[in-house]
Coordinates of C-alpha atoms and ligand atoms in Angstrom, one line a residue:
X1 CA 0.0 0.0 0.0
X2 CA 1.6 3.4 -0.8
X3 CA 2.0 6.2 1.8
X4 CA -1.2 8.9 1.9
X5 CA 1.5 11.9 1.1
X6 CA 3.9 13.5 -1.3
X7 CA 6.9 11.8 -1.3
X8 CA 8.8 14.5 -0.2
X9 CA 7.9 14.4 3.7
X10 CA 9.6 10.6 3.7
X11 CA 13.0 11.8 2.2
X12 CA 14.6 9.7 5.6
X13 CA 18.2 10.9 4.4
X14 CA 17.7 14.4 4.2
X15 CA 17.6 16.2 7.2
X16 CA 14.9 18.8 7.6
X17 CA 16.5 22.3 8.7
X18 CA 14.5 23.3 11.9
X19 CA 15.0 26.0 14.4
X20 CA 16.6 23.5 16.5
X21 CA 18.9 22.4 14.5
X22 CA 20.4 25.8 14.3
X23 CA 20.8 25.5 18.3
X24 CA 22.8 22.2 18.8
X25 CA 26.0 21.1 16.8
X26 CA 27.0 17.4 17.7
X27 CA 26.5 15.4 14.9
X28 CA 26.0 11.6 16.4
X29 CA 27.3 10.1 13.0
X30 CA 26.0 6.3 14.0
X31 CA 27.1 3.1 12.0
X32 CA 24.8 1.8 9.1
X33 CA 23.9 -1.7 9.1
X34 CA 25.9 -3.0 6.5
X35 CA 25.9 -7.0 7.0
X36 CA 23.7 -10.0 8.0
X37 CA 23.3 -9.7 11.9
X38 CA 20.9 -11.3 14.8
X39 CA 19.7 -10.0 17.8
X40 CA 16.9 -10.9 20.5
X41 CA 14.4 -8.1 20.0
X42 CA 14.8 -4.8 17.5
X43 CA 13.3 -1.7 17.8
X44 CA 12.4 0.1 14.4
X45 CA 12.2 4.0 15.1
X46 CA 14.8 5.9 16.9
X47 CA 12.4 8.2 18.3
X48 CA 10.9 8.7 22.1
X49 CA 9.2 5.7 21.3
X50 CA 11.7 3.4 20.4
X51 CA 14.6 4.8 22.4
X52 CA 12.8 4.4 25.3
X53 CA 11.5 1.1 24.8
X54 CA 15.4 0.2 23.8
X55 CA 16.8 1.6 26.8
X56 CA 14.1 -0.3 29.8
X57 CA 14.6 -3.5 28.1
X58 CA 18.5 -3.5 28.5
X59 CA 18.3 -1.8 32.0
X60 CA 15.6 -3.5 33.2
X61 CA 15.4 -6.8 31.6
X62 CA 18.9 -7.4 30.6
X63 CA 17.5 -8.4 26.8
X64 CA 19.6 -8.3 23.6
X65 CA 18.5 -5.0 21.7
X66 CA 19.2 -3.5 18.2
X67 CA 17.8 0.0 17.2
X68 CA 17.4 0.7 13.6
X69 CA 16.5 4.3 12.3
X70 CA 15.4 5.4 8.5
X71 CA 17.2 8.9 8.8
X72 CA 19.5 10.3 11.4
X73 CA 18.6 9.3 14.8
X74 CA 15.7 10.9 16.2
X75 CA 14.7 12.2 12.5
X76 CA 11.0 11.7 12.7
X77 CA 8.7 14.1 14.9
X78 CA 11.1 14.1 17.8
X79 CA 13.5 16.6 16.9
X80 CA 11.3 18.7 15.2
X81 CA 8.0 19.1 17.2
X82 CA 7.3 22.6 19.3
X83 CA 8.3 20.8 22.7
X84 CA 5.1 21.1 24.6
X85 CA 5.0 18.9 27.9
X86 CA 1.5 19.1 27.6
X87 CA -1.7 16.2 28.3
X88 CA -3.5 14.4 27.1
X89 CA -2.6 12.5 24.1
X90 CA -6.1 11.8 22.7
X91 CA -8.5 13.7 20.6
X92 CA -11.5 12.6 22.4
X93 CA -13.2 14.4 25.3
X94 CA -13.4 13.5 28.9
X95 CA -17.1 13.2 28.4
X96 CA -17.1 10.6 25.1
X97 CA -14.2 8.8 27.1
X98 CA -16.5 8.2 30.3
X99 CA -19.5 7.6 28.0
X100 CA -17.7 4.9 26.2
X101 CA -15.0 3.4 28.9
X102 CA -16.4 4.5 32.1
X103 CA -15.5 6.7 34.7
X104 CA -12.7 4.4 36.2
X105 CA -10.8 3.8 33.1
X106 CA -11.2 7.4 32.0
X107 CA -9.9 8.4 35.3
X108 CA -6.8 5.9 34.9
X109 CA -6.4 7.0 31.2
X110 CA -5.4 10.9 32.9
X111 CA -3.3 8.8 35.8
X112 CA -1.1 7.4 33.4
X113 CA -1.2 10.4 31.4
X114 CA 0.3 12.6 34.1
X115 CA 2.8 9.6 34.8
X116 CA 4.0 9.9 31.0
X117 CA 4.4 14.0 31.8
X118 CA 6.3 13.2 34.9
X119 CA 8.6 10.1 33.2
X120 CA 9.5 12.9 30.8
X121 CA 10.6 15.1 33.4
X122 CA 12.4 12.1 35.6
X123 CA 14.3 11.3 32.5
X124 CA 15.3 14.6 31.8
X125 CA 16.8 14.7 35.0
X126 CA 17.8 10.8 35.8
X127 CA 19.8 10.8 32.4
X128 CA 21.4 14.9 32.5
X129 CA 19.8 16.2 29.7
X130 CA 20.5 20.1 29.3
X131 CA 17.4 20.4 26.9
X132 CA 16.6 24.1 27.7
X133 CA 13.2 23.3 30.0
X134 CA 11.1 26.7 29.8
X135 CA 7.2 27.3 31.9
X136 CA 6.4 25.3 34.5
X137 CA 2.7 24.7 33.4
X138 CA 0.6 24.7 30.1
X139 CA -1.7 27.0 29.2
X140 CA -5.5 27.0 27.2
X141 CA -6.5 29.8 26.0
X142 CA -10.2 30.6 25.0
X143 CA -9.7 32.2 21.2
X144 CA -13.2 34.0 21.6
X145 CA -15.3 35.1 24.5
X146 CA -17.8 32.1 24.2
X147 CA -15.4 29.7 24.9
X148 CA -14.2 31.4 28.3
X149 CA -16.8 29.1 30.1
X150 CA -16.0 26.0 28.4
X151 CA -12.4 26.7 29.9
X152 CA -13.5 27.2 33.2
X153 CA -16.0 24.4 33.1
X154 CA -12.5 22.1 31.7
X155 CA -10.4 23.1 34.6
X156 CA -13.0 22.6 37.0
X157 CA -12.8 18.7 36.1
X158 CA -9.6 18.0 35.4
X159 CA -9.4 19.5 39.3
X160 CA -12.0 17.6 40.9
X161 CA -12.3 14.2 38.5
X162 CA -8.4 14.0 37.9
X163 CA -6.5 15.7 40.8
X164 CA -4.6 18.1 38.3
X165 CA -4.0 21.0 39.5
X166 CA -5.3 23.9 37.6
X167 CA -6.0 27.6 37.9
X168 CA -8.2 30.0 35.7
X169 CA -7.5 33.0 34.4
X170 CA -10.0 36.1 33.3
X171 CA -8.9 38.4 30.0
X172 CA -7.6 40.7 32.4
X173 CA -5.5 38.3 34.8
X174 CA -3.7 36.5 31.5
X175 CA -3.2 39.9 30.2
X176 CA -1.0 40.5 32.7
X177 CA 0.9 37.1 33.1
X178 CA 0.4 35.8 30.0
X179 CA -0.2 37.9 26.6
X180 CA -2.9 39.8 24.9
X181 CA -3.9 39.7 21.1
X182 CA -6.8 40.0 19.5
X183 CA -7.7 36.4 20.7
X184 CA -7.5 36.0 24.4
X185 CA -10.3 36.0 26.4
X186 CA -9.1 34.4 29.6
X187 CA -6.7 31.1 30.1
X188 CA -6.8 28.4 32.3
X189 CA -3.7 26.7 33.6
X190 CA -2.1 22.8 34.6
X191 CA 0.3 20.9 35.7
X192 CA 2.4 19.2 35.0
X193 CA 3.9 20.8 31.8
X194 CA 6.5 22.5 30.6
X195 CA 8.6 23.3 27.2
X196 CA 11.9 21.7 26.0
X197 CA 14.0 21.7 23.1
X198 CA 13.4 18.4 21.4
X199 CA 16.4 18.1 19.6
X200 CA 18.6 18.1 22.4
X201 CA 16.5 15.5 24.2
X202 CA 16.1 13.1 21.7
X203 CA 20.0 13.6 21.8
X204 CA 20.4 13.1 25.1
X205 CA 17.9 10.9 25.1
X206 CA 20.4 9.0 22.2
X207 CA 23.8 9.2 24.5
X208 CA 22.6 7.7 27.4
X209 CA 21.3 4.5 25.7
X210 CA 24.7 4.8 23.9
X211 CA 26.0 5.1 27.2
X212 CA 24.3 1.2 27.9
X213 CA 25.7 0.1 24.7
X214 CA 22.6 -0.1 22.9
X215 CA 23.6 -0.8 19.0
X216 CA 21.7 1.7 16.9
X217 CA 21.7 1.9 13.5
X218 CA 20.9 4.9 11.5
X219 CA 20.4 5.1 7.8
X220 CA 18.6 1.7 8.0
X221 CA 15.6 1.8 6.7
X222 CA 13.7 -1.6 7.2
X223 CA 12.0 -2.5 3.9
X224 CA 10.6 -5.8 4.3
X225 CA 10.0 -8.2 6.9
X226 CA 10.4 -12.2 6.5
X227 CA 9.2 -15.0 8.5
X228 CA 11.8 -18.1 8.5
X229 CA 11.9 -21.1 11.0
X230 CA 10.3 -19.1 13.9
X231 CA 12.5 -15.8 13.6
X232 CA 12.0 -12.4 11.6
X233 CA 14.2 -11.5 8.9
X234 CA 14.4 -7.6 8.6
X235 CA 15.7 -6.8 5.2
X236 CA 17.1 -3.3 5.0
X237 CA 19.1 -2.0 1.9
X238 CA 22.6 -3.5 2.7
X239 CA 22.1 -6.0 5.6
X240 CA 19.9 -7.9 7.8
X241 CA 18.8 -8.8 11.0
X242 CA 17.3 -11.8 12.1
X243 CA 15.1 -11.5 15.6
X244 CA 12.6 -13.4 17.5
X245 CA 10.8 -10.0 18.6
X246 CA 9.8 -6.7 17.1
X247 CA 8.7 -3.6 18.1
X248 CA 7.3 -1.2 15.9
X249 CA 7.8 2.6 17.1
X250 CA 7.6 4.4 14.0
X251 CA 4.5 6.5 14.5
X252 CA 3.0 8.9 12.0
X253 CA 6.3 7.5 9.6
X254 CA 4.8 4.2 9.5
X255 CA 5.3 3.1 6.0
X256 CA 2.2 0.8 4.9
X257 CA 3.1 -2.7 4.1
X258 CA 5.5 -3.5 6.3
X259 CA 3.4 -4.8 8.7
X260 CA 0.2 -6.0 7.1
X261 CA -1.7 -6.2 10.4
X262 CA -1.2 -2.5 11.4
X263 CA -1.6 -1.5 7.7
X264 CA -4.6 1.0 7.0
X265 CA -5.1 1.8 10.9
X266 CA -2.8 5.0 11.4
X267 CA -4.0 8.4 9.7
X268 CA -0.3 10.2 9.4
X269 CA -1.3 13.9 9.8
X270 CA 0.9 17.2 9.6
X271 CA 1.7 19.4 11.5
X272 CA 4.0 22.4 10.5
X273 CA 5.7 25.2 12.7
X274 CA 6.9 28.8 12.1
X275 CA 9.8 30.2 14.6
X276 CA 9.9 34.1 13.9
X277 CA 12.8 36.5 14.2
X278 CA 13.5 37.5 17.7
X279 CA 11.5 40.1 19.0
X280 CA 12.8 43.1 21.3
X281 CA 11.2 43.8 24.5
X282 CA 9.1 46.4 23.1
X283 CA 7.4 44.2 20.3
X284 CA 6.9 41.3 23.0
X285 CA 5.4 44.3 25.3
X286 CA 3.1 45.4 22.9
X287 CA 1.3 42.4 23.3
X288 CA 2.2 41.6 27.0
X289 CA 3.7 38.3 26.1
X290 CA 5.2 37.3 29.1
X291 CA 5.1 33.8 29.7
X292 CA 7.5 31.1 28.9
X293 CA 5.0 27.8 29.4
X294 CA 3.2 26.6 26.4
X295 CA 0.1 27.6 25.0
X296 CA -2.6 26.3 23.4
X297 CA -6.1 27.6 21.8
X298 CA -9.5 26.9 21.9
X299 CA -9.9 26.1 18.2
X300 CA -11.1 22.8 16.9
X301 CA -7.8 23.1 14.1
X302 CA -5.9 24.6 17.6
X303 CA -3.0 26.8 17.4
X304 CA 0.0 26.2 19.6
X305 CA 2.6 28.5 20.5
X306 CA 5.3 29.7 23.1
X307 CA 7.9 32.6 23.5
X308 CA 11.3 30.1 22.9
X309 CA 14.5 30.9 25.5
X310 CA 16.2 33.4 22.8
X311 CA 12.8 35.8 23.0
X312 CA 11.5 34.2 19.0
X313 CA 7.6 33.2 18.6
X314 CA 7.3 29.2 17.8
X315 CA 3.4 29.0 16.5
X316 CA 2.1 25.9 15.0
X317 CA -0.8 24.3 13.8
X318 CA -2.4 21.5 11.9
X319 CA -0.4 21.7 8.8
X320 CA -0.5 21.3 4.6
X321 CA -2.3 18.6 3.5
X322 CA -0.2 17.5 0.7
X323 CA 3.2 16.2 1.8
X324 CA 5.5 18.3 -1.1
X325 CA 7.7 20.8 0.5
X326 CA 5.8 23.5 -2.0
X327 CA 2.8 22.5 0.2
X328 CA 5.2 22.8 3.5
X329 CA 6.4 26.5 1.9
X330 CA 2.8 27.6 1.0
X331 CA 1.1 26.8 4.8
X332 CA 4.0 28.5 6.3
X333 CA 2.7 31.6 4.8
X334 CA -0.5 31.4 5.5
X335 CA 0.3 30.3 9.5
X336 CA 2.3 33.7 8.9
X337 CA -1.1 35.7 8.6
X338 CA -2.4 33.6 11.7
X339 CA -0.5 34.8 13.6
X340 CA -0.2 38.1 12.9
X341 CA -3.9 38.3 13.1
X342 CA -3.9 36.8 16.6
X343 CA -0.8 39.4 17.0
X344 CA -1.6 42.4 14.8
X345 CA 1.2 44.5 16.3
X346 CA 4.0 41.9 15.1
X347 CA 3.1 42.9 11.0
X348 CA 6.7 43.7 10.7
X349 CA 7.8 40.6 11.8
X350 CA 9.5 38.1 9.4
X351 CA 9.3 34.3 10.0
X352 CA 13.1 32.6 9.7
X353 CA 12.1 29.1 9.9
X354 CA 9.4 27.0 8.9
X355 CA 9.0 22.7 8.6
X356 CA 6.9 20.4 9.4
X357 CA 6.2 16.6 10.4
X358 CA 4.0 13.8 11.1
X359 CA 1.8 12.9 13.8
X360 CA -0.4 9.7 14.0
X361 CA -4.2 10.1 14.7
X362 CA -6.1 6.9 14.2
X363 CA -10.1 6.1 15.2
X364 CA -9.4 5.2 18.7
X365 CA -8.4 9.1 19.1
X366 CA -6.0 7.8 21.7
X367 CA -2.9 5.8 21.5
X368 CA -2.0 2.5 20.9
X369 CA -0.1 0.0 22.9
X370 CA -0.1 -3.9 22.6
X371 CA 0.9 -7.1 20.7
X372 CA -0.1 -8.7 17.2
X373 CA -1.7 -11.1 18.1
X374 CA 0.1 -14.4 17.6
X375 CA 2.8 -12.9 16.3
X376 CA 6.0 -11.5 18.3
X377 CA 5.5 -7.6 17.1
X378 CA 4.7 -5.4 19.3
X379 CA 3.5 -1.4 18.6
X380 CA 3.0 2.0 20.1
X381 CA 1.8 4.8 18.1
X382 CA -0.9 7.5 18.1
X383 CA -0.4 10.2 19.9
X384 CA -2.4 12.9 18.8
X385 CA 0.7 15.2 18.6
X386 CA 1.1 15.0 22.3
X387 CA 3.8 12.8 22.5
X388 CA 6.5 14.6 24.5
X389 CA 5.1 13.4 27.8
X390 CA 3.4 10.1 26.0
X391 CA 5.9 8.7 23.4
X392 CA 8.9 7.9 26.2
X393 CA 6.2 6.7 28.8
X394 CA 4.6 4.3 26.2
X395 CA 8.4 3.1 25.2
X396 CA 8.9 2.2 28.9
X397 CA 5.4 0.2 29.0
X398 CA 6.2 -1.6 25.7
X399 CA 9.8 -2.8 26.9
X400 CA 7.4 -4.5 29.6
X401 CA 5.2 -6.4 27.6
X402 CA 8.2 -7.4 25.4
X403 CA 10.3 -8.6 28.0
X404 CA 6.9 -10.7 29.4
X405 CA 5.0 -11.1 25.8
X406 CA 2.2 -10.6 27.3
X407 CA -0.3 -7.6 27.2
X408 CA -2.7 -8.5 29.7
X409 CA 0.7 -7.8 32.0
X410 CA 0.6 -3.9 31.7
X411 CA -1.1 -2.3 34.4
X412 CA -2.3 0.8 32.5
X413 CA -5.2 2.2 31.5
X414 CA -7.0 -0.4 29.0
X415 CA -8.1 2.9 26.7
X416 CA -4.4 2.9 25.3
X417 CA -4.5 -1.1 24.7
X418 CA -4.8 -2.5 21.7
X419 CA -4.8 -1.6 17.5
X420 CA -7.3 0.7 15.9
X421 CA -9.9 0.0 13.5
X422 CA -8.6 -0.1 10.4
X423 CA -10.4 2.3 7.8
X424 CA -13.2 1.7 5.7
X425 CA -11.1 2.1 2.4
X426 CA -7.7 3.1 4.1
X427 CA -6.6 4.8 0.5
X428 CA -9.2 7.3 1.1
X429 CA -7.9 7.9 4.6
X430 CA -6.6 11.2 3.3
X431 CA -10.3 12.7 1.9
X432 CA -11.9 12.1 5.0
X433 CA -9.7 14.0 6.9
X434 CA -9.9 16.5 4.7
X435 CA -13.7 16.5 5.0
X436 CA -12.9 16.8 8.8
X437 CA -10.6 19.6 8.5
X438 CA -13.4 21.4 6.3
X439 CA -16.0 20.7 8.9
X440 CA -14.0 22.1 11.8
X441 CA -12.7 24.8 9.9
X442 CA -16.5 26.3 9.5
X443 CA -17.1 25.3 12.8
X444 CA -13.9 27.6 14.1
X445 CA -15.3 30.1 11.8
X446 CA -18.7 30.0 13.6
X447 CA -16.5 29.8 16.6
X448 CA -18.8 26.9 18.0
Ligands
FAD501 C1 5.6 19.6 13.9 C2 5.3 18.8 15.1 C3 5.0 19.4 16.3 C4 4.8 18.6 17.4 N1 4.7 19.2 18.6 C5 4.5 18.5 19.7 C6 4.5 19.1 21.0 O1 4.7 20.3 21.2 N2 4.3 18.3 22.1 C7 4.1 17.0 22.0 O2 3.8 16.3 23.0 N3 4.1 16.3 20.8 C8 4.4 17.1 19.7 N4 4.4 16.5 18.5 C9 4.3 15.0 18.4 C10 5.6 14.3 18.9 O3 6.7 14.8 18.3 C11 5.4 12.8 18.5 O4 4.3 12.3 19.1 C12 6.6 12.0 19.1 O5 7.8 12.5 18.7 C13 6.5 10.6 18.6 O6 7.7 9.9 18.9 P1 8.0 8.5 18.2 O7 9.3 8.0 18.7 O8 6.8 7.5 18.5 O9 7.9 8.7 16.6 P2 9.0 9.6 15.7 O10 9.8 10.5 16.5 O11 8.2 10.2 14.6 O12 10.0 8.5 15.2 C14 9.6 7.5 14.3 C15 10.9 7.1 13.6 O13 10.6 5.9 12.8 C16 11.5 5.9 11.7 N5 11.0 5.0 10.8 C17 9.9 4.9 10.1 N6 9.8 3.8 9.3 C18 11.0 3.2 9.4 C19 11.5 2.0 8.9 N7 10.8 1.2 8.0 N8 12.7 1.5 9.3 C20 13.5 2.3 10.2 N9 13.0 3.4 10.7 C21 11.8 3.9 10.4 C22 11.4 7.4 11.3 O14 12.5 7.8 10.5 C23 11.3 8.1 12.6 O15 12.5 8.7 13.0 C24 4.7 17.2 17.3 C25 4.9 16.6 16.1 C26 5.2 17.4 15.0 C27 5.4 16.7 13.6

């Protein structure tokens, strides 16, 4: 099955020039596998996912593990997303949640949500990670006035149903800690959260498990997957490895076919990010933007933003829906006018990067963790773009089930277990979001 986008957003070899790539030097320059090799268990991704997973089953459970990567370590959406500590990783509300998995297992689902926010923080700490932590909470801002309730109303559960702590804010009050523009009309705040630099964790992230002599590979892309006498046979370009266990962290860069029980279940999605110049203290005055946490809207198609360490504005946003890096250039202008509309007295300002990536949505609208069933692969994937504090959390709970192949093992939440649905004609996987893009695009219009 081919990929839903433009070739050009899979170029593995080619890295994509990002703010942060301006902001950290060290090349890791890892070995590409190059002959016929075996090992107990490989991950595919060298992501949060992945490196995660790799790392908990060496240190915990002592197992043979081999990391393979496409592109440079860490080249998929963890070194280039906006760095946002933030919960939860679904797309579905607290109300559908209950209404479908109960009150208990929606209550767990935020537990071990705010467990994968504080396992982000641990290991930023545990493995010395200098990854330029900014905010120490998020923020949601209401975009218009009739949204100011529905704010309040969302801090008042995630208070009283899931223990997070969380303030609210009027226009006035985030005026004065937070920022003004055209649309703020009051915030509410939570914790946990905070901002990083991604590329330096997924770095860091990279030395330490270097540091336990995990054996990563980058530049090795896995193509095709064989079955022979009990073991897997990855087949990448110029070698091979053979394995008794898999584990699939590649996300929104899945590639279809290579696993044809996960095939046609991920809906890859983009997101794209603008970083302006930096601004002086009298352009970040003239719209009171004083806060360092990250932010995020009320719109269906949110915007997401923060004020980055070196005083520049990082805003994103669902992105392009194409894939080609004309599509990439073209979004980037118009997020441009977004945000100068939101901020009308930064006109002047010029934008000095722009890229984008993939995130995975799928029709669970939460994430996915579990085994194929009879087979020895194991997944995690689906974040909903929120996988700074679930993508290492959900590497950690997969190096479990590996090490006992077993998913009725993990003690976690039983919303994140399990694959998606696959889609009623996966190729049209692409039209339907658009249709949902169109639909919420009115509705943010309409601002309903
Ligand atoms: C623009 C953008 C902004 C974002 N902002 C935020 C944010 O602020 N906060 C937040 O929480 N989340 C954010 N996200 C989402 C977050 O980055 C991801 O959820 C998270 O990085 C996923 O980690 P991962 O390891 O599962 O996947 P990835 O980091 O995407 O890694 C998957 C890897 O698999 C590799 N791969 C794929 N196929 C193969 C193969 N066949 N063989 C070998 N390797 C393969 C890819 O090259 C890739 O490096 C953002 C994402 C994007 C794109």
């Amino acid at each position: 099955m081919k990929n839903i986008y433009h070739t050009d957003i899979y170029k593995f070899d080619t890295p994509v020039s990002s703010y942060w790539e301006d902001t950290y030097s060290e090349n890791l320059n890892l070995e590409k596998l190059t002959k016929d090799i075996n090992s107990e268990v490989v991950v595919i991704g060298g992501g949060y996912t992945g490196l995660l997973c790799a790392i908990n089953l060496i240190e915990n459970h002592n197992l043979g593990v081999i990391l393979v990567e496409a592109g440079k370590i860490g080249w998929g959406a963890s070194s280039r997303n906006a760095g946002f500590n933030c919960l939860p990783p679904s797309k579905m509300s607290f109300t559908k949640m209950q209404s479908i998995y109960g009150k208990e297992e929606t209550k767990k689902f935020f537990k071990n949500s705010v467990e994968g926010s504080n396992y982000t923080k641990d290991i930023i700490k545990e493995y010395n990670i200098d990854c330029d932590v900014t905010g120490d909470n998020n923020f949601v801002v209401a975009h218009h006035k009739s949204k100011f309730e529905q704010i309040k109303e969302q801090a008042e559960i995630y208070k009283s149903e899931f223990g997070i702590e969380t303030k609210i804010y009027s226009k006035e009050e985030f005026n004065e800690i937070g920022h003004g523009g055209t649309e703020q009309y009051g915030a509410f705040s939570y914790k946990p959260g905070f901002a990083i630099n991604p590329l330096k964790f997924v770095n860091g992230i990279t030395n330490y498990a270097l540091s336990k002599k995990l054996k990563i590979f980058e530049h090795t892309k896995v193509d095709k997957i064989e079955k022979e006498n009990g073991s897997y046979i990855l087949r990448t370009m110029e070698g091979s490895i053979r394995s008794k266990k898999i584990v699939v962290a590649t996300n929104g860069f899945y590639q279809e076919g290579l696993i044809p029980q996960m095939d046609g279940r991920i809906l890859p999605v983009i997101s794209n990010i603008i970083v302006t110049r930096k601004l002086n203290k009298d352009e970040l005055n003239s719209h009171n933007f004083k806060t360092f946490s990250p932010i995020a809207n009320t719109k269906n198609l949110l915007y997401y933003y923060r004020k980055l360490p070196d005083n520049r504005i990082l805003f994103g946003t669902r992105g392009d829906l194409i894939g080609s890096d004309q599509s990439n250039l073209e979004m980037s202008k118009k997020m441009e006018k977004f945000l100068k509309n939101i901020f009308p007295q930064w006109f002047n300002v010029t934008i000095d990067y722009n890229w984008r990536g993939l995130i995975a949505l799928s029709q669970k609208l939460t994430p996915s963790i579990g085994k194929i069933d009879n087979e020895e692969i194991y997944y995690g994937f689906g974040y909903n773009g929120v996988g700074v504090s679930a993508a290492p959390w959900t590497g950690k709970q997969l190096s479990k089930l590996v090490f006992s192949s077993n998913s009725k093992d993990l003690d976690i939440s039983k919303i994140y277990k399990g694959l998606p649905k696959k889609f009623i004609f996966p190729k049209l996987r692409l039209l339907y979001f658009k249709m949902a893009v169109l639909f919420y695009s009115i509705k943010d219009k309409l601002n309903i």
